[in-house]
């Protein structure tokens, strides 16, 4: 995947549901901007730094891609901001967050 991403102008994540968003993370860590579906996990991780589209709206998706690819300044801005966020997300942080979810699920199951 890493080799394919490095050759891309942008990466698109069209998930309706996502655990953490590893594809955008891998893309942005390589400096390749990403367009993501507007779902909870993407809002939580990326905030407003990435172009988003409703997961079932292919017209908005196409506009997001077009805007990203037609403006060098916008492409650079999304790439730099996404890269900075990706650098702040460590494997340890992801593991800790996943463990916390499992702990909460286990606690709810025993109640």
mmCIF file of C-alpha atoms in Angstrom:
data_model
loop_
_atom_site.group_PDB
_atom_site.id
_atom_site.type_symbol
_atom_site.label_atom_id
_atom_site.label_comp_id
_atom_site.label_asym_id
_atom_site.label_seq_id
_atom_site.Cartn_x
_atom_site.Cartn_y
_atom_site.Cartn_z
ATOM 1 C CA UNK A 1 0.000 0.000 0.000
ATOM 2 C CA UNK A 2 2.782 2.404 0.912
ATOM 3 C CA UNK A 3 4.292 2.200 -2.573
ATOM 4 C CA UNK A 4 0.929 2.918 -4.231
ATOM 5 C CA UNK A 5 0.224 5.841 -1.930
ATOM 6 C CA UNK A 6 3.614 7.410 -2.650
ATOM 7 C CA UNK A 7 2.672 7.594 -6.347
ATOM 8 C CA UNK A 8 -0.761 9.166 -5.727
ATOM 9 C CA UNK A 9 -1.742 12.818 -6.050
ATOM 10 C CA UNK A 10 -4.290 12.277 -3.301
ATOM 11 C CA UNK A 11 -5.931 9.418 -1.436
ATOM 12 C CA UNK A 12 -9.663 9.066 -0.889
ATOM 13 C CA UNK A 13 -11.185 7.251 2.066
ATOM 14 C CA UNK A 14 -14.880 6.566 1.425
ATOM 15 C CA UNK A 15 -15.656 4.610 4.595
ATOM 16 C CA UNK A 16 -19.095 4.672 6.170
ATOM 17 C CA UNK A 17 -17.509 3.308 9.343
ATOM 18 C CA UNK A 18 -13.883 3.254 10.404
ATOM 19 C CA UNK A 19 -11.998 2.138 13.479
ATOM 20 C CA UNK A 20 -9.096 4.573 13.376
ATOM 21 C CA UNK A 21 -8.439 5.711 9.822
ATOM 22 C CA UNK A 22 -5.163 4.021 8.997
ATOM 23 C CA UNK A 23 -5.357 4.723 5.252
ATOM 24 C CA UNK A 24 -5.520 8.514 5.702
ATOM 25 C CA UNK A 25 -2.831 8.276 8.387
ATOM 26 C CA UNK A 26 -0.486 6.373 6.074
ATOM 27 C CA UNK A 27 -1.219 8.761 3.218
ATOM 28 C CA UNK A 28 -0.652 11.910 5.243
ATOM 29 C CA UNK A 29 2.488 10.522 6.874
ATOM 30 C CA UNK A 30 3.915 10.364 3.342
ATOM 31 C CA UNK A 31 2.831 13.948 2.607
ATOM 32 C CA UNK A 32 0.001 12.883 0.292
ATOM 33 C CA UNK A 33 -3.243 14.762 1.038
ATOM 34 C CA UNK A 34 -6.392 12.820 1.701
ATOM 35 C CA UNK A 35 -10.117 13.352 1.167
ATOM 36 C CA UNK A 36 -12.188 11.572 3.815
ATOM 37 C CA UNK A 37 -15.823 10.767 4.413
ATOM 38 C CA UNK A 38 -17.500 12.927 7.036
ATOM 39 C CA UNK A 39 -17.834 10.326 9.782
ATOM 40 C CA UNK A 40 -17.213 10.599 13.536
ATOM 41 C CA UNK A 41 -13.741 9.069 13.594
ATOM 42 C CA UNK A 42 -12.460 11.319 10.799
ATOM 43 C CA UNK A 43 -13.846 14.428 12.502
ATOM 44 C CA UNK A 44 -12.242 13.317 15.766
ATOM 45 C CA UNK A 45 -8.814 12.595 14.291
ATOM 46 C CA UNK A 46 -8.486 15.128 11.486
ATOM 47 C CA UNK A 47 -10.819 17.922 12.600
ATOM 48 C CA UNK A 48 -11.164 20.441 9.789
ATOM 49 C CA UNK A 49 -7.730 19.783 8.313
ATOM 50 C CA UNK A 50 -8.945 17.490 5.500
ATOM 51 C CA UNK A 51 -11.602 17.939 2.846
ATOM 52 C CA UNK A 52 -14.683 15.899 3.749
ATOM 53 C CA UNK A 53 -17.822 14.716 2.021
ATOM 54 C CA UNK A 54 -20.970 12.943 3.216
ATOM 55 C CA UNK A 55 -20.212 9.226 2.862
ATOM 56 C CA UNK A 56 -23.039 8.707 0.358
ATOM 57 C CA UNK A 57 -22.576 11.877 -1.725
ATOM 58 C CA UNK A 58 -20.492 11.125 -4.807
ATOM 59 C CA UNK A 59 -21.052 14.623 -6.236
ATOM 60 C CA UNK A 60 -19.528 16.296 -3.166
ATOM 61 C CA UNK A 61 -16.713 13.719 -3.230
ATOM 62 C CA UNK A 62 -15.907 14.627 -6.832
ATOM 63 C CA UNK A 63 -15.905 18.348 -5.952
ATOM 64 C CA UNK A 64 -13.526 17.753 -3.029
ATOM 65 C CA UNK A 65 -11.102 15.845 -5.254
ATOM 66 C CA UNK A 66 -11.357 18.439 -8.005
ATOM 67 C CA UNK A 67 -10.692 21.323 -5.604
ATOM 68 C CA UNK A 68 -7.694 19.533 -4.129
ATOM 69 C CA UNK A 69 -6.159 18.671 -7.483
ATOM 70 C CA UNK A 70 -6.835 22.010 -9.185
ATOM 71 C CA UNK A 71 -5.230 24.232 -6.547
ATOM 72 C CA UNK A 72 -1.544 23.791 -5.792
ATOM 73 C CA UNK A 73 -1.873 26.077 -2.749
ATOM 74 C CA UNK A 74 -4.798 24.083 -1.339
ATOM 75 C CA UNK A 75 -3.029 20.768 -2.052
ATOM 76 C CA UNK A 76 0.064 22.002 -0.214
ATOM 77 C CA UNK A 77 -1.969 23.330 2.705
ATOM 78 C CA UNK A 78 -3.905 20.065 3.182
ATOM 79 C CA UNK A 79 -0.721 18.051 2.770
ATOM 80 C CA UNK A 80 1.236 20.069 5.351
ATOM 81 C CA UNK A 81 -1.556 20.253 7.920
ATOM 82 C CA UNK A 82 -2.383 16.560 7.537
ATOM 83 C CA UNK A 83 1.296 15.617 7.771
ATOM 84 C CA UNK A 84 1.657 17.540 11.041
ATOM 85 C CA UNK A 85 -1.338 15.752 12.554
ATOM 86 C CA UNK A 86 -0.142 12.366 11.268
ATOM 87 C CA UNK A 87 3.236 12.961 12.923
ATOM 88 C CA UNK A 88 1.504 13.581 16.252
ATOM 89 C CA UNK A 89 -0.274 10.209 16.105
ATOM 90 C CA UNK A 90 2.002 7.468 17.355
ATOM 91 C CA UNK A 91 1.493 3.725 17.323
ATOM 92 C CA UNK A 92 1.575 3.845 21.129
ATOM 93 C CA UNK A 93 -1.241 6.400 21.226
ATOM 94 C CA UNK A 94 -3.310 4.234 18.884
ATOM 95 C CA UNK A 95 -2.666 1.138 21.025
ATOM 96 C CA UNK A 96 -3.580 3.026 24.202
ATOM 97 C CA UNK A 97 -6.809 4.319 22.641
ATOM 98 C CA UNK A 98 -7.743 0.846 21.405
ATOM 99 C CA UNK A 99 -7.089 -0.641 24.838
ATOM 100 C CA UNK A 100 -9.315 2.008 26.416
ATOM 101 C CA UNK A 101 -12.166 1.104 24.054
ATOM 102 C CA UNK A 102 -11.784 -2.577 24.968
ATOM 103 C CA UNK A 103 -11.787 -1.732 28.674
ATOM 104 C CA UNK A 104 -14.992 0.315 28.322
ATOM 105 C CA UNK A 105 -16.634 -2.461 26.301
ATOM 106 C CA UNK A 106 -15.631 -5.060 28.894
ATOM 107 C CA UNK A 107 -16.942 -2.879 31.745
ATOM 108 C CA UNK A 108 -20.284 -2.417 29.947
ATOM 109 C CA UNK A 109 -20.552 -6.130 29.310
ATOM 110 C CA UNK A 110 -20.205 -7.004 32.996
ATOM 111 C CA UNK A 111 -22.840 -4.453 34.090
#
